[in-house]
Structure formats: structure tokens, C-alpha cells
Coordinates of C-alpha atoms and ligand atoms in Angstrom, one line a residue:
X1 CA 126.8 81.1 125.4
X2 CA 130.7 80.4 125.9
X3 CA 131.8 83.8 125.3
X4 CA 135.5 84.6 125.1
X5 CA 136.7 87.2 127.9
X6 CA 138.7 90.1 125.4
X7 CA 141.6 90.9 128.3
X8 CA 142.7 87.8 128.0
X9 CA 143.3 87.8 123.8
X10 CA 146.9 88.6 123.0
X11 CA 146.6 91.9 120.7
X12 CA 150.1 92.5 119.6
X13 CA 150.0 89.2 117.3
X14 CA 148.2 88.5 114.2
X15 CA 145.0 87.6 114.1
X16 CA 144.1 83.6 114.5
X17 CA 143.2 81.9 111.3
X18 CA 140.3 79.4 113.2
X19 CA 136.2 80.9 114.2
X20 CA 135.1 82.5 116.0
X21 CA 138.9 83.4 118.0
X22 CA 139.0 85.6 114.9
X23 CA 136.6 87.5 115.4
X24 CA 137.1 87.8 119.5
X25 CA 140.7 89.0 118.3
X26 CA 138.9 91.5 116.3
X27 CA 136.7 92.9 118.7
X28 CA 139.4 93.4 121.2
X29 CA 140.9 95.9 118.3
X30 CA 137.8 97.4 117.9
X31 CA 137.5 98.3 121.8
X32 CA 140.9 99.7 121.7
X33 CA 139.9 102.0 119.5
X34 CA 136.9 102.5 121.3
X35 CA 138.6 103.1 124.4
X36 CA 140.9 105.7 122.9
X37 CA 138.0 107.7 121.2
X38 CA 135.9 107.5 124.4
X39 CA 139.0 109.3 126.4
X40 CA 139.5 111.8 123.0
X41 CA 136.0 112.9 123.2
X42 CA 135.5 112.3 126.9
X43 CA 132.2 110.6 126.8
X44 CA 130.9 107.0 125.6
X45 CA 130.3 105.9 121.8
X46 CA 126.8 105.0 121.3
X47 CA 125.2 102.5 118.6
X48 CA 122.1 102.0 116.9
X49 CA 121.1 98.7 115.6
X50 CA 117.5 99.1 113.4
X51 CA 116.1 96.1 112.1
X52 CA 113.6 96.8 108.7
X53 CA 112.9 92.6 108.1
X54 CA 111.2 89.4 109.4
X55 CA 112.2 87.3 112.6
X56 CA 115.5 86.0 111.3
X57 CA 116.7 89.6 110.3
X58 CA 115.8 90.8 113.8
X59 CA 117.5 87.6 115.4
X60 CA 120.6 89.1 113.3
X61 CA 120.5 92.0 114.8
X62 CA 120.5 90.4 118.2
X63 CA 124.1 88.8 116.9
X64 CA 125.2 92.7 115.6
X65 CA 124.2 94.4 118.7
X66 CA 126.0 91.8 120.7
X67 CA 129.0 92.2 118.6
X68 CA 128.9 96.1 119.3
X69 CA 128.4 96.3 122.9
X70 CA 131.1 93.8 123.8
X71 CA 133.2 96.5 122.1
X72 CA 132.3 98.9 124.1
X73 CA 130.0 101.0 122.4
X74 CA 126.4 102.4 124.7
X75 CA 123.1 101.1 122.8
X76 CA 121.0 104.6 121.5
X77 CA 117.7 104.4 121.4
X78 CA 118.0 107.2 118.9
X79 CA 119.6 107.3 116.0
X80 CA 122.0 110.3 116.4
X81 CA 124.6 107.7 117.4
X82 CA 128.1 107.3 116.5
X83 CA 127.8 103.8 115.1
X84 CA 124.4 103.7 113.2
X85 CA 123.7 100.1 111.8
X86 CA 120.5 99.1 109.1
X87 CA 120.4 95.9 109.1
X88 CA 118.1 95.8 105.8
X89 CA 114.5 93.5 104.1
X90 CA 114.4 93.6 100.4
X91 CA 111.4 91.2 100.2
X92 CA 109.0 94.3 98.6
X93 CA 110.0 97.2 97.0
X94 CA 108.5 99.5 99.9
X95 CA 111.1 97.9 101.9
X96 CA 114.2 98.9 100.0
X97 CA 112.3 102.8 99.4
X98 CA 112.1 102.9 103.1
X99 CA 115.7 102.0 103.3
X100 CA 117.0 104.6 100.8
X101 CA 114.4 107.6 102.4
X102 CA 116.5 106.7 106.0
X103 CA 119.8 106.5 104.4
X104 CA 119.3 109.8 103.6
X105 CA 117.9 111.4 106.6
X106 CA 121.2 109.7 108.2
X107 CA 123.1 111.6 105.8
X108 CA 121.9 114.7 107.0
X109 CA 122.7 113.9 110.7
X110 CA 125.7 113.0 109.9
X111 CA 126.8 116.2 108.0
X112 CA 124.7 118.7 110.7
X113 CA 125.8 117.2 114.1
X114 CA 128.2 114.5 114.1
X115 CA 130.9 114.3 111.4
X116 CA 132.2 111.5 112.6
X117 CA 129.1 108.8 112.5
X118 CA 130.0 105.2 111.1
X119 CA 126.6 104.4 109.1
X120 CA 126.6 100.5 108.4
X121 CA 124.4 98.9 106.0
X122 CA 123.9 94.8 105.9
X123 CA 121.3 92.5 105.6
X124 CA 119.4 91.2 102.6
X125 CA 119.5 94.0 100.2
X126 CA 122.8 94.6 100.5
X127 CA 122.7 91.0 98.8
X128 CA 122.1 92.6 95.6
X129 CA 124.6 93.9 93.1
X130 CA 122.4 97.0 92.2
X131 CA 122.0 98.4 95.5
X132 CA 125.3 98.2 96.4
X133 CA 126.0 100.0 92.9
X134 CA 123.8 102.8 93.7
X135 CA 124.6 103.4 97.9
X136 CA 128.4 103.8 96.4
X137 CA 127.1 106.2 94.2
X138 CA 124.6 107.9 95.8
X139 CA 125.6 107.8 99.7
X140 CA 129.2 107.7 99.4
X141 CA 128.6 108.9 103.2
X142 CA 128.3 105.3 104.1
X143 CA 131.2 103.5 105.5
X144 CA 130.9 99.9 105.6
X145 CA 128.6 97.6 103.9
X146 CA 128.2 93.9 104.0
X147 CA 125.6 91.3 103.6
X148 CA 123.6 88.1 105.2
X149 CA 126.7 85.8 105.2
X150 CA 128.9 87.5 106.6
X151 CA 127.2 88.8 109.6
X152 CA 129.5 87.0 112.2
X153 CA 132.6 89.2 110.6
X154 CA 131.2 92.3 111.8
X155 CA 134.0 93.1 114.0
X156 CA 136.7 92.1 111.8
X157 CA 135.3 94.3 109.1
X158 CA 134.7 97.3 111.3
X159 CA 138.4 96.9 112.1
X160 CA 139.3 97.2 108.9
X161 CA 137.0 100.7 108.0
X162 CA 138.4 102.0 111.4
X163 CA 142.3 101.5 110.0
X164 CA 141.0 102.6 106.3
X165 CA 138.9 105.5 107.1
X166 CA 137.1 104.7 103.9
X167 CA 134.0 103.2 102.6
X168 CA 134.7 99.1 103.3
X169 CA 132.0 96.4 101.1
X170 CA 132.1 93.1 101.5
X171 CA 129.8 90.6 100.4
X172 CA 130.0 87.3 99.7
X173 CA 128.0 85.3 96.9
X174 CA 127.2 82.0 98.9
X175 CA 126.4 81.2 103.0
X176 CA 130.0 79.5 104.0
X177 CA 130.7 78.6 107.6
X178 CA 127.7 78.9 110.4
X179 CA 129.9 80.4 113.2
X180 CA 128.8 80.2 116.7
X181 CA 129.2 81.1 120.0
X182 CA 129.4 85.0 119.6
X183 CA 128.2 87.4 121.7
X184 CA 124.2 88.3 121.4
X185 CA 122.4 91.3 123.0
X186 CA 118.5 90.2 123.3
X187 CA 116.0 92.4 123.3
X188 CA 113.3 90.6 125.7
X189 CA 114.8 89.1 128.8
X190 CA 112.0 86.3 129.0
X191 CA 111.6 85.5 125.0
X192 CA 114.0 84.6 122.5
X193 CA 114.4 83.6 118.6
X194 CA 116.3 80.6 117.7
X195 CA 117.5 80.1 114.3
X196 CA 117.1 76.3 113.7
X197 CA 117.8 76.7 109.5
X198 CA 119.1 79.3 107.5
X199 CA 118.1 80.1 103.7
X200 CA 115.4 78.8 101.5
X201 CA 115.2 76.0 98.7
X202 CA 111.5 76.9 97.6
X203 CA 112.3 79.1 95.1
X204 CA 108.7 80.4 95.2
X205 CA 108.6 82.3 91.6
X206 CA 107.9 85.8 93.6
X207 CA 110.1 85.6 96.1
X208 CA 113.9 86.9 96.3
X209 CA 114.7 85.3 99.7
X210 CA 116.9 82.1 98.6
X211 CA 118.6 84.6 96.2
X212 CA 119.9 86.8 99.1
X213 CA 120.0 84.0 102.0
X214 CA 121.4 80.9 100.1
X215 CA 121.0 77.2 100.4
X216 CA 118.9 76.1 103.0
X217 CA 121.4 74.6 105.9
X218 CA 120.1 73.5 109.0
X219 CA 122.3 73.8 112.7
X220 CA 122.6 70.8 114.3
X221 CA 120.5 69.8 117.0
X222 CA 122.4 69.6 120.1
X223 CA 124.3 73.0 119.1
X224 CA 120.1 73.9 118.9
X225 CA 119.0 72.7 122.3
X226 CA 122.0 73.9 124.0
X227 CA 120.9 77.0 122.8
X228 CA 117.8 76.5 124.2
X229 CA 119.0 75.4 127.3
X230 CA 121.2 77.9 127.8
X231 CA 118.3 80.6 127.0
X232 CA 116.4 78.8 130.3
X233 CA 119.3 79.0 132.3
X234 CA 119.0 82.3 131.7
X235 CA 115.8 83.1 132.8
X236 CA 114.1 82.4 129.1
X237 CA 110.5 80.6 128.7
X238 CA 109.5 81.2 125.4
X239 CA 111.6 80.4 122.3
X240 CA 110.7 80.9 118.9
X241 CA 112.1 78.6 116.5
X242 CA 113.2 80.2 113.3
X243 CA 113.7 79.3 110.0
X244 CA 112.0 80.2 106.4
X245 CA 110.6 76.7 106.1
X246 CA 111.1 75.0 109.6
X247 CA 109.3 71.9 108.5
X248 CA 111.8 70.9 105.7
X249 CA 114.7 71.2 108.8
X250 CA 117.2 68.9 109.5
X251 CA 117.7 67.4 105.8
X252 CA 121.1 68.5 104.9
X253 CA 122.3 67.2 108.3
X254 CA 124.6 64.3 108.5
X255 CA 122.8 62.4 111.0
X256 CA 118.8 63.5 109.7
X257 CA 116.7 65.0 112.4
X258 CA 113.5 65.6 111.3
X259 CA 111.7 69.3 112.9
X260 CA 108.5 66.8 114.9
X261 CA 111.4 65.6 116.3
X262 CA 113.5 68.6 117.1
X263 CA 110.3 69.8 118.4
X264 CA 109.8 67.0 121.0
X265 CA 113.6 67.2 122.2
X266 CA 112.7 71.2 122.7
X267 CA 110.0 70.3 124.5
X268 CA 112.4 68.4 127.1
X269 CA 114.2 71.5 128.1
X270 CA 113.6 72.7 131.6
X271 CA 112.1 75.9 132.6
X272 CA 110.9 76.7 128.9
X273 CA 106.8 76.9 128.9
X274 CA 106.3 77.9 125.3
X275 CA 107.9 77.3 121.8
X276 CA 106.4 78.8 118.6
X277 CA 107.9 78.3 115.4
X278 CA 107.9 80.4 112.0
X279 CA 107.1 79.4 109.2
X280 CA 106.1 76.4 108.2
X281 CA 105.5 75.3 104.4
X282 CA 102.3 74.0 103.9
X283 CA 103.9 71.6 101.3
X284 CA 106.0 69.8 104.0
X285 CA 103.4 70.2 106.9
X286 CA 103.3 66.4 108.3
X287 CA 101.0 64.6 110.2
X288 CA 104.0 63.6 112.6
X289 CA 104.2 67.1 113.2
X290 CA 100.1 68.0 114.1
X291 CA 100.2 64.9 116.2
X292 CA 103.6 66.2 118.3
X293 CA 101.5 69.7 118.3
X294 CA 98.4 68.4 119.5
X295 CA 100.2 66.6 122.8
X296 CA 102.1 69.0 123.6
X297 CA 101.8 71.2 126.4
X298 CA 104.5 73.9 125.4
X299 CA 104.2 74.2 121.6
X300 CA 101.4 77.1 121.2
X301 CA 98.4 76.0 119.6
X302 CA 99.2 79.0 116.6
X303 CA 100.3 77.6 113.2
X304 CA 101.1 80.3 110.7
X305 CA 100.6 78.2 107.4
X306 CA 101.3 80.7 104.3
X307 CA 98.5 80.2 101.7
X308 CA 99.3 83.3 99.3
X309 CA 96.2 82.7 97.1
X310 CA 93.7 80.8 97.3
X311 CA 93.8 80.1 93.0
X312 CA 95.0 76.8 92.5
X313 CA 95.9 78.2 89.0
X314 CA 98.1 81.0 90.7
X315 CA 99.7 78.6 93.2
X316 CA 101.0 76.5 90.2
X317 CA 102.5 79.5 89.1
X318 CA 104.0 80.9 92.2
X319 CA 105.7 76.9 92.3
X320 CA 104.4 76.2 95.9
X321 CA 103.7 72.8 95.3
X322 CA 100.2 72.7 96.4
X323 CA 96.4 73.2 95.8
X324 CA 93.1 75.4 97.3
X325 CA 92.0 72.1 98.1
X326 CA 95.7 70.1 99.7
X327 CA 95.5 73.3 101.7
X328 CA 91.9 73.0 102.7
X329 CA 92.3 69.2 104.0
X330 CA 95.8 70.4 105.4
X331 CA 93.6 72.8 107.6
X332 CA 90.9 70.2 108.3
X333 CA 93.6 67.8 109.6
X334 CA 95.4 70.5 111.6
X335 CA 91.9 71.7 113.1
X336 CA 90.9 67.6 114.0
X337 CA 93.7 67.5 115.8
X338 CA 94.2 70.4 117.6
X339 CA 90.6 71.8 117.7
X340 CA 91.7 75.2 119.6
X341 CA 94.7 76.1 117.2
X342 CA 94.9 79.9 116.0
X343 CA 95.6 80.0 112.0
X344 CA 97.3 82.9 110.6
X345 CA 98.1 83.1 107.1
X346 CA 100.2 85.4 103.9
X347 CA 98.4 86.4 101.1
X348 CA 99.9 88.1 98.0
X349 CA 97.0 89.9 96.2
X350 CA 98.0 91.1 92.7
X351 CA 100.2 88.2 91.7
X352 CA 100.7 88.6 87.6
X353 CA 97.7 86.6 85.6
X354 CA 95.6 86.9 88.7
X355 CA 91.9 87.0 86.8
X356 CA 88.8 88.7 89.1
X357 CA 88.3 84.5 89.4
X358 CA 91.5 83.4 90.6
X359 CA 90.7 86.7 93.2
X360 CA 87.3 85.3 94.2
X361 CA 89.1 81.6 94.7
X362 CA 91.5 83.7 97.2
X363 CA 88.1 85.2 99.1
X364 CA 86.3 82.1 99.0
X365 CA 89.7 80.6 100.8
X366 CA 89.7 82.7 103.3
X367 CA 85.5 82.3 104.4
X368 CA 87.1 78.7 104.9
X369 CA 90.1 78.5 106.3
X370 CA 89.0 81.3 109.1
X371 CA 92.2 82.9 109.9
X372 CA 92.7 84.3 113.4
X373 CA 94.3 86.7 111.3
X374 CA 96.6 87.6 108.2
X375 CA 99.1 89.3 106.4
X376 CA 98.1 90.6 103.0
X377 CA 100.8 92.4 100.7
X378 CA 100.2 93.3 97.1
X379 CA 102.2 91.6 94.7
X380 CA 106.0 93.3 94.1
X381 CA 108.3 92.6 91.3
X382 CA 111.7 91.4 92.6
X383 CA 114.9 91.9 90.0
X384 CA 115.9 88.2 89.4
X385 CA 113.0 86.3 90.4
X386 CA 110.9 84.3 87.6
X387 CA 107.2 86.4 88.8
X388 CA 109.2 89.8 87.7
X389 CA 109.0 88.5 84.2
X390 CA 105.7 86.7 83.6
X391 CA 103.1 88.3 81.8
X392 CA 99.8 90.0 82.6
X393 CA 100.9 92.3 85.1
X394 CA 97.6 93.6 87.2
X395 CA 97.0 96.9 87.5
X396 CA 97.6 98.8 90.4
X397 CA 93.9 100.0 90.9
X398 CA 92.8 96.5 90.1
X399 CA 95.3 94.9 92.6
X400 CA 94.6 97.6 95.0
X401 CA 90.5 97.5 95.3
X402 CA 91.3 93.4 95.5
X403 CA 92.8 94.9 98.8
X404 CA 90.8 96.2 100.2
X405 CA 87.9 93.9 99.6
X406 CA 90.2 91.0 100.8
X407 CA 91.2 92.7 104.6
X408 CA 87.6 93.7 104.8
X409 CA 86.7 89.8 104.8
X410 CA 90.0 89.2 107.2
X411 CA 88.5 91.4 109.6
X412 CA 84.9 90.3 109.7
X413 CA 86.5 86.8 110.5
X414 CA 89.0 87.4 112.9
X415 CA 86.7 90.1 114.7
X416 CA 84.3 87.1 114.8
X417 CA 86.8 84.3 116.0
X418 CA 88.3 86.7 118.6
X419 CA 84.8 87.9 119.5
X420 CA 84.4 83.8 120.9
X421 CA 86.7 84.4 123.7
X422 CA 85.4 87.6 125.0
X423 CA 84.6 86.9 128.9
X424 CA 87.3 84.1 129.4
X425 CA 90.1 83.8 131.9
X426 CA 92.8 83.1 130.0
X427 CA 97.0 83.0 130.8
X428 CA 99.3 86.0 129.2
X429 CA 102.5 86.2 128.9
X430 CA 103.1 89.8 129.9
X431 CA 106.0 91.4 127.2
X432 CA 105.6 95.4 127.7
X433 CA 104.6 98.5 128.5
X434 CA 101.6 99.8 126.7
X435 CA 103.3 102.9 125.0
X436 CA 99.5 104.4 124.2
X437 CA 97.8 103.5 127.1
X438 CA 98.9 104.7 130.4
X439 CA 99.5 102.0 133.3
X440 CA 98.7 99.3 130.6
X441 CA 100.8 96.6 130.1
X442 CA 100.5 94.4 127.0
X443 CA 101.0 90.7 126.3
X444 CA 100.2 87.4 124.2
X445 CA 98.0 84.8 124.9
X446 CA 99.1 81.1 123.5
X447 CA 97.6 82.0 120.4
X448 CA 99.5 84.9 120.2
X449 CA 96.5 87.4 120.1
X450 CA 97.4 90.5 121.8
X451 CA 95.9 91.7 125.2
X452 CA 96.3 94.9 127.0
X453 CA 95.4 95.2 130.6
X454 CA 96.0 97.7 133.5
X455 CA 99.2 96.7 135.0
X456 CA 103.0 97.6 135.7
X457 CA 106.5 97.0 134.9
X458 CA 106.7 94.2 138.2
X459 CA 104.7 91.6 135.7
X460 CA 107.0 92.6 132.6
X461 CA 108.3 88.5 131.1
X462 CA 105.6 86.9 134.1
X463 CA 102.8 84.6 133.0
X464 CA 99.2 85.9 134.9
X465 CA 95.6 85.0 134.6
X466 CA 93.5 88.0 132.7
X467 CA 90.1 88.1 132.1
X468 CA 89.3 89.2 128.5
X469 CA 86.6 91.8 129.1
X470 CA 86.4 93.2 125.4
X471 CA 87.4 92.4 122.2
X472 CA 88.7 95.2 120.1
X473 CA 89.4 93.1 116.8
X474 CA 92.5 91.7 116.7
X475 CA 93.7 92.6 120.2
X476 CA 91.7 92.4 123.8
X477 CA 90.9 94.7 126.7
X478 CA 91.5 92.9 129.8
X479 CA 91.9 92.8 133.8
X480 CA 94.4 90.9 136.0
X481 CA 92.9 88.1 137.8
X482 CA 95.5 86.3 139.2
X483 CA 99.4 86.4 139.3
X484 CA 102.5 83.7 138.7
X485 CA 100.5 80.9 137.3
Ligands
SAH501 N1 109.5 81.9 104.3 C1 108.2 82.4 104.6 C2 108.1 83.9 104.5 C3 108.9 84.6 103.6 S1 108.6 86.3 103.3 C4 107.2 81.6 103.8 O1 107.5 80.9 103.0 O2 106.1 81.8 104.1 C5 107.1 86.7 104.0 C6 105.9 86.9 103.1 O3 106.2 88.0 102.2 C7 105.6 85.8 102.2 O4 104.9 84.8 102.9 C8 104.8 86.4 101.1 O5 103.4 86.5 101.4 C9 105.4 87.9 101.1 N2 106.1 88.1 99.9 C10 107.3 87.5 99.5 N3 107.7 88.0 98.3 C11 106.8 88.9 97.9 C12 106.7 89.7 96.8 N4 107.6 89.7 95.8 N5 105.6 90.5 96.7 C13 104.7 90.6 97.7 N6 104.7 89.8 98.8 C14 105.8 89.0 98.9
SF4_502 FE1 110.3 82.7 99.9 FE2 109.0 80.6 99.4 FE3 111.3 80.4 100.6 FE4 109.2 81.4 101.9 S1 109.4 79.3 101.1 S2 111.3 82.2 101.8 S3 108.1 82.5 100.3 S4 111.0 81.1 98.5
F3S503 FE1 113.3 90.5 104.4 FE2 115.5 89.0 104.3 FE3 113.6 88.5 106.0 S1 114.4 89.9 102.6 S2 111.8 89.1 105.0 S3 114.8 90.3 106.0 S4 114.9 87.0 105.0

């Protein structure tokens, strides 16, 4: 990345108008400050970043912590820091609870043993009006609170709480600018997101995503691949390309791109050995892009292809834009072509009109599809979208023993996929140390199934030979059988 060195910004002017010198101007305020209150207190301000969403809300994070460590501040592990940022999910309602429960707890820290905390909120459900209405009135201890489009601004808007002393808000309605070329603080050495796309255009009836994310605009690619290439130089090998549906990329761009294509120029970039991508649509899934898949030898043979119910009938109403069966022959096609490809799904159980029948279309889905594994979440009303209004809301005990019923059949499947690989060598990518198992390490295999084997921190981001001795479910038990493959 071409970051901008802060001793050489000229602080006694006014800020530049252009992005992102702003915003380097701004954070060489910020460190004075920082600098000051460090000698004040004689120690080192810390931060906290915690991230409560998907991919893109943790690559966001990436861009905060950045942001705060090139000012100066220590990352905490803990949150009894001076600077304590949630960047927030308000895709279900548990979500936002959990959001509120910790806001609290904050509070209390705050109060008890260090006055003079900063707690941030951002993120998507800071993208709604009523939240924001209720953390003024019920956490007035917060200090500054903005949302998903203005993420870049962080310094420029801690600035401005710093001079205030009060609580700052901003939040803007629609995604402006895409600034780039700030600072980003990764959390794996080895892996890395890549946002490719921002927002959605779906406007799937349950989902409040394209409300608080905007209008689907894809980066262009070079500023993409120089990403990418800047990520290898840097001792990256696996990227993740990220958007909320990577397969309708490049179609707002001048010059169109389409993503098979993106994929392949990915694919060109030295020193990377494995791209993944989240998610696909299943609506916009092309043949271009299974064939590109299928001859590569970095993309990972995982697709994860959101289904969400297996009820034709339902899927009209959730406005997906396809059927049980276009998603059945979607997964034939996939599976001709790439006959070793992991599939891993969403499902919503709970959706409102889902009869026992549209259920039992969802169960007799999954016995077809055979998912390496899935995410199942019961249905949750979302304030704005078209789902929160429909009739024939199920009932909780309903929805719940649908649950159940539906992650018992996940399990027998996946246990019985996973179950096929027991005793072979395969290649891991190791990513960390086991934190249950002593002297375990754990990491991915191309499909991304999990695998735990005896090992140390000397193979942490390396790519090794293990033999998968046991399958536990959804992860393995394994040995090391050979190094730096
Ligand atoms: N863009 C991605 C994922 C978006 S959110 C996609 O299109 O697949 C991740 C998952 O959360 C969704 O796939 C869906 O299964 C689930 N989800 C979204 N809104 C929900 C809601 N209101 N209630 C329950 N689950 C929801
Ligand atoms: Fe939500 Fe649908 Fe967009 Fe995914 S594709 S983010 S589920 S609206
Ligand atoms: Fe949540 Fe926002 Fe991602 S609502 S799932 S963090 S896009």
C-alpha cells in the first residue's frame, strides 16, 4: 500500500480538501494528541477493535485498526482499553442484542476504572436511525458514532470528538467516494480479505444488508490486483475475494470486467497459491465461471452457494430469482465440472408462510445438494425490509423444532462426506494455534474443512502435508507428514 509518512504532513495549515491527504492530515492530529496524553499519563494508549459481522465487516476493521495504530495507539487484546471500537452486524436481531448487552458492560468499565475510555460504535447498525436514537439516549457514555460509508473518515472524526469532548455521530445516507490507499493492520500475516464490491442490489425481501451498505459498486480491477499483488509482496498466499454477490461484479464499471475474468487475472499474480471468494448468488452463477474454477489450480474447489430454502414457493417470496430445481441443476453443473468441490450453503428456517411442506422441500434439498456443511439461522424480522411485514409469521416453537430437525440432517451429511477423506494425505494451510488443545496447531484444507494436528508456532501461515487420521464431524484429527510443500 502507498502509505503517506505523517512527519512529513504540514500540521499548522488547514486540512487538504482532496482523499485520502485528508485523512493522513487528520491522523497526524490525532497522534499529537496521542503523543501528549501518552507523556500526561506516562504510558501508551491502547485500542480495541471487535468485529460482531461477516467478512466484509471484519475486512473493515482491518482498515479501523490500521487507522488507529498509525496514530499511535497499542492494540489490546482486552477490552479495558482507552480507545474501544464495535464495529457492529445488524443482519439478525441477536446481533444488535449482543451489541446493546456489551455496550453496557463497556459502560461499566468505563465508569469503575478508566474515566477517560473513548467507546466508538460503527458498522451496519449504526446505519439505522433507531439505534442511533436509542445509544444517544440510553448510552450517552458513547463518544463517537458513525456508520459503513464513512469508515475511511475515522481519523478525521476522532479529531473532531478529541477537540469537542462530546458525543460526535455522523452517518451518511448513501456510499459516496471509495477511498483508498489507507493504512490496514491484518490480522493473519499469510491470508488476506479483498473487497472486490461493496453493497448489494438483491434486495432479498428478508434481508437489511443493501439498506445499510448501499448500491452495489464494484473497485476497479487493477486498483484490485494491485492489491493483490501487493498482499504477495508481502508475504500473502491466500486471498479471499469479498463482496455480497461477487458474481454480479464489475457491472457498474466503466470498462465491464466480468468476476470469471477478474478471477483468471488473480490467478496471474505471483506467489499467491489460493483465492476463495464469498459469496456468490446462485442467480448469477455462470458457466464461464465453473469452467475458470474447474482449471484452475489456485481457486479452492469450495463454492458457498446460499440456497435459504429449499421451497420454490418461499424463494419466490424471499425475491431470489430462482427455483429448488435451477438450484439443483446449478449444483449438478458445478459438481460435473469440478467433481471434488466442497458446497456449503445458508439456510433461513422460519421464513413467514413457511408451511410443514415448504419445510420438508427445504430437507429434501438438503439430502440432495449434500453440503460439506451449512449455516442455518431462524428467520428474523428486520425494520424496513418487505419479509418484516408479510403475513403468517411462524411460530417460534414451530420454527425452532424445524431447527433442529434441519442441523440433525446437516450433520449426518457432512459427518458422512468428511467421513470419505478419513486416512488421506492431504495439504493444510496452517493458520493457528489450537487454543483447546495443547501443542495443536490448526488449519484449512482447500476445501476449507478444518484440521488440527500436533504441531507449533514454526509452521503458523506454512502449507504441509497431514494425514487425516480421524474425522470428528466437521473438523479432522491429523499428523504432520511432510513440511513446505
Ligand atoms: N450476501 C450474502 C450473505 C448475506 S448475510 C448472500 O447473499 O448470501 C448472510 C446470511 O444471513 C444470509 O445468507 C442469510 O441466510 C442470513 N440472513 C440474512 N438476513 C436474515 C434474516 N432477516 N433472518 C435470518 N437470517 C438472515
Ligand atoms: Fe442480502 Fe440478498 Fe444481498 Fe445477500 S444477496 S446481501 S442475502 S440482499
Ligand atoms: Fe452484518 Fe453488515 Fe455483514 S449487517 S452480515 S456486518 S454486511
Amino acid at each position: 500500500m502507498r502509505e503517506i509518512d505523517l512527519d512529513k504532513i504540514e500540521i499548522n495549515m488547514g486540512p487538504p480538501t482532496e482523499e485520502p491527504a485528508r485523512q493522513y492530515y487528520f491522523m497526524a492530529k490525532c497522534r499529537e494528541w496521542i503523543r501528549a496524553e501518552s507523556k500526561r499519563l506516562g504510558r501508551a494508549l491502547t485500542c480495541a477493535t471487535v468485529t460482531f459481522g461477516c467478512q466484509m465487516n471484519a475486512k473493515d476493521s482491518e482498515k479501523l485498526s490500521g487507522i488507529l495504530q498509525k496514530i499511535g495507539y497499542v492494540a489490546a487484546d482486552t477490552e479495558k482499553a482507552d480507545l474501544v471500537l464495535y464495529n457492529t452486524c445488524t443482519v439478525r436481531e441477536n446481533a444488535n442484542t449482543r451489541v446493546y448487552g456489551r455496550i453496557g458492560y463497556l459502560g461499566r468499565i468505563k465508569y469503575r476504572e478508566n474515566p477517560q475510555m473513548k467507546i466508538a460504535l460503527c458498522g451496519c447498525m449504526m446505519q439505522e436511525a433507531h439505534v442511533v436514537d436509542k445509544i444517544k439516549q440510553s448510552y450517552p457514555f458513547v463518544n463517537l458514532i458513525f456508520g459503513t460509508h464513512n469508515i475511511y473518515k475515522l481519523a478525521e472524526l476522532l479529531y473532531e470528538q478529541i477537540q469537542s469532548g462530546g458525543m460526535v455521530v455522523e452517518i451518511e445516507k448513501e456510499s459516496g467516494k471509495i477511498v483508498e490507499e489507507l493504512p490496514s493492520e491484518r490480522k493473519f500475516d499469510f491470508k488476506a480479505g479483498v473487497n472486490i464490491m461493496y453493497g448489494c442490489n438483491n434486495f432479498c425481501s428478508y434481508c437489511i444488508v443493501p439498506y445499510v451498505r448501499g448500491r452495489e459498486r464494484s473497485r476497479k480491477p487493477d486498483d484490485i490486483i494491485r492489491e493483490v499483488e501487493d498482499l504477495a509482496d508481502n508475504g500473502v498466499t491466500e486471498v479471499m475475494l469479498l463482496g455480497q454477490n461477487v458474481n454480479s461484479y464489475g457491472k457498474t464499471l466503466e470498462n465491464p470486467v466480468n468476476f470469471a475474468e477478474l478471477l483468471q487475472m488473480a490467478e496471474q499474480v505471483e506467489g499467491i497459491r489460493r483465492i476463495r471468494f464469498m459469496t456468490p448468488h446462485p442467480k448469477d452463477l455462470s458457466d464461464d465461471l465453473i469452467r475458470v474454477m474447474a482449471n484452475s489450480k489456485k481457486i479452492c474447489h469450495h463454492l458457498h452457494l446460499p440456497v435459504q430454502s429449499g421451497s420454490s414457493r418461499i424463494l419466490k417470496l424471499m425475491n431470489r430469482h430462482y427455483t429448488k430445481e435451477d438450484y439443483l441443476a446449478l449444483v449438478a453443473r458445478v459438481r460435473a465440472a469440478i467433481p471434488d468441490v466442497a458446497l456449503t450453503t445458508d439456510i433461513i428456517v422460519g421464513f413467514p408462510g413457511e408451511t410443514e411442506e415448504d419445510f420438508m422441500e427445504t430437507m429434501d434439498l438438503v439430502s440432495r445438494a449434500r453440503y460439506h456443511s451449512a449455516y442455518t439461522f431462524l428467520y428474523s424480522p428486520r425494520e424496513g425490509t418487505p419479509a418484516a411485514v408479510m403475513e403468517g409469521r411462524v411460530e417460534e416453537q414451530v420454527a425452532g423444532e424445524r431447527y433442529n430437525r434441519l442441523i440433525g440432517r446437516i450433520r449426518d451429511i457432512s459427518q458422512e462426506l468428511a467421513a470419505e477423506s478419513t486416512g488421506k494425505i492431504m495439504e493444510v494451510l496452517v493458520e493457528e494455534i489450537n487454543t483447546k488443545r495443547e501443542n495443536f496447531v490448526s488449519g484449512r484444507l482447500e476445501n476449507n474443512l478444518l484440521v488440527h494436528f500436533p504441531g507449533d508456532k514454526k509452521l503458523l501461515g506454512q502449507y504441509v502435508k497431514v494425514k487425516l487420521l480421524e474425522c470428528m464431524g466437521f473438523y479432522y484429527l491429523g499428523e504432520l507428514v511432510g513440511k513446505n510443500v
